[in-house]
GROMACS .gro file of C-alpha atoms in nm:
model
   96
    1UNK     CA    1  27.646  17.246  15.493
    2UNK     CA    2  27.278  17.332  15.521
    3UNK     CA    3  27.051  17.123  15.742
    4UNK     CA    4  26.677  17.095  15.711
    5UNK     CA    5  26.463  17.088  16.022
    6UNK     CA    6  26.197  16.823  16.032
    7UNK     CA    7  25.875  16.960  16.173
    8UNK     CA    8  25.638  16.702  16.314
    9UNK     CA    9  25.317  16.892  16.271
   10UNK     CA   10  24.960  16.775  16.255
   11UNK     CA   11  24.971  16.729  15.877
   12UNK     CA   12  25.177  16.413  15.933
   13UNK     CA   13  24.963  16.119  16.049
   14UNK     CA   14  25.016  16.022  16.413
   15UNK     CA   15  25.141  15.671  16.330
   16UNK     CA   16  25.408  15.820  16.101
   17UNK     CA   17  25.514  16.075  16.365
   18UNK     CA   18  25.556  15.790  16.614
   19UNK     CA   19  25.785  15.612  16.368
   20UNK     CA   20  25.982  15.929  16.303
   21UNK     CA   21  26.053  16.007  16.669
   22UNK     CA   22  26.141  15.650  16.764
   23UNK     CA   23  26.314  15.551  16.996
   24UNK     CA   24  26.117  15.816  17.189
   25UNK     CA   25  25.784  15.656  17.263
   26UNK     CA   26  25.425  15.772  17.295
   27UNK     CA   27  25.185  15.675  17.570
   28UNK     CA   28  25.104  15.342  17.406
   29UNK     CA   29  24.797  15.275  17.617
   30UNK     CA   30  24.632  15.598  17.505
   31UNK     CA   31  24.672  15.530  17.131
   32UNK     CA   32  24.361  15.450  16.936
   33UNK     CA   33  24.331  15.109  16.775
   34UNK     CA   34  24.363  15.239  16.419
   35UNK     CA   35  24.702  15.396  16.501
   36UNK     CA   36  24.828  15.065  16.639
   37UNK     CA   37  24.699  14.882  16.331
   38UNK     CA   38  24.877  15.122  16.098
   39UNK     CA   39  25.204  15.086  16.292
   40UNK     CA   40  25.180  14.707  16.253
   41UNK     CA   41  25.083  14.720  15.886
   42UNK     CA   42  25.370  14.957  15.808
   43UNK     CA   43  25.626  14.751  15.999
   44UNK     CA   44  25.880  14.772  15.714
   45UNK     CA   45  25.958  15.131  15.813
   46UNK     CA   46  26.003  15.069  16.186
   47UNK     CA   47  25.982  14.713  16.313
   48UNK     CA   48  26.041  14.818  16.674
   49UNK     CA   49  25.725  15.032  16.671
   50UNK     CA   50  25.530  14.743  16.520
   51UNK     CA   51  25.664  14.509  16.788
   52UNK     CA   52  25.525  14.728  17.065
   53UNK     CA   53  25.205  14.805  16.874
   54UNK     CA   54  25.111  14.438  16.828
   55UNK     CA   55  25.146  14.378  17.202
   56UNK     CA   56  24.920  14.673  17.285
   57UNK     CA   57  24.671  14.561  17.017
   58UNK     CA   58  24.616  14.244  17.215
   59UNK     CA   59  24.457  14.448  17.496
   60UNK     CA   60  24.237  14.660  17.270
   61UNK     CA   61  24.101  14.418  17.011
   62UNK     CA   62  24.208  14.054  17.048
   63UNK     CA   63  24.051  13.932  16.722
   64UNK     CA   64  24.214  14.210  16.518
   65UNK     CA   65  24.540  14.145  16.701
   66UNK     CA   66  24.533  13.774  16.617
   67UNK     CA   67  24.468  13.850  16.251
   68UNK     CA   68  24.760  14.094  16.235
   69UNK     CA   69  24.989  13.867  16.439
   70UNK     CA   70  24.927  13.572  16.206
   71UNK     CA   71  24.995  13.798  15.908
   72UNK     CA   72  25.327  13.906  16.066
   73UNK     CA   73  25.428  13.546  16.133
   74UNK     CA   74  25.373  13.459  15.767
   75UNK     CA   75  25.544  13.770  15.632
   76UNK     CA   76  25.901  13.703  15.523
   77UNK     CA   77  26.016  14.059  15.596
   78UNK     CA   78  25.922  14.064  15.964
   79UNK     CA   79  26.227  14.007  16.184
   80UNK     CA   80  26.268  13.756  16.467
   81UNK     CA   81  26.174  14.010  16.736
   82UNK     CA   82  25.854  14.109  16.561
   83UNK     CA   83  25.762  13.745  16.505
   84UNK     CA   84  25.832  13.671  16.871
   85UNK     CA   85  25.604  13.960  16.976
   86UNK     CA   86  25.336  13.834  16.737
   87UNK     CA   87  25.351  13.489  16.898
   88UNK     CA   88  25.325  13.641  17.248
   89UNK     CA   89  25.030  13.855  17.137
   90UNK     CA   90  24.846  13.549  17.003
   91UNK     CA   91  24.910  13.362  17.328
   92UNK     CA   92  24.781  13.655  17.531
   93UNK     CA   93  24.468  13.685  17.316
   94UNK     CA   94  24.395  13.313  17.351
   95UNK     CA   95  24.417  13.340  17.731
   96UNK     CA   96  24.151  13.615  17.741
   0.00000   0.00000   0.00000
């Protein structure tokens, strides 16, 4: 049997590389806002990454976080853990 080696080079967007290496995790605090947004928007491919990303979004851009969290709560494909993280993110943003 022949195996292909997956190379995670720079031609693959950072948000996609994060999804591909999961459960290994990046330094979430150092990620730029647009990477976190993309991880949330593409939650269908890796809900666990989106769960962490929405929490970190709340510290970077509360208004953007609330918009994305409300979208996740309304989306029928987001799982209970992602919805729970979205609720926590909204609560955190409202406290700020």
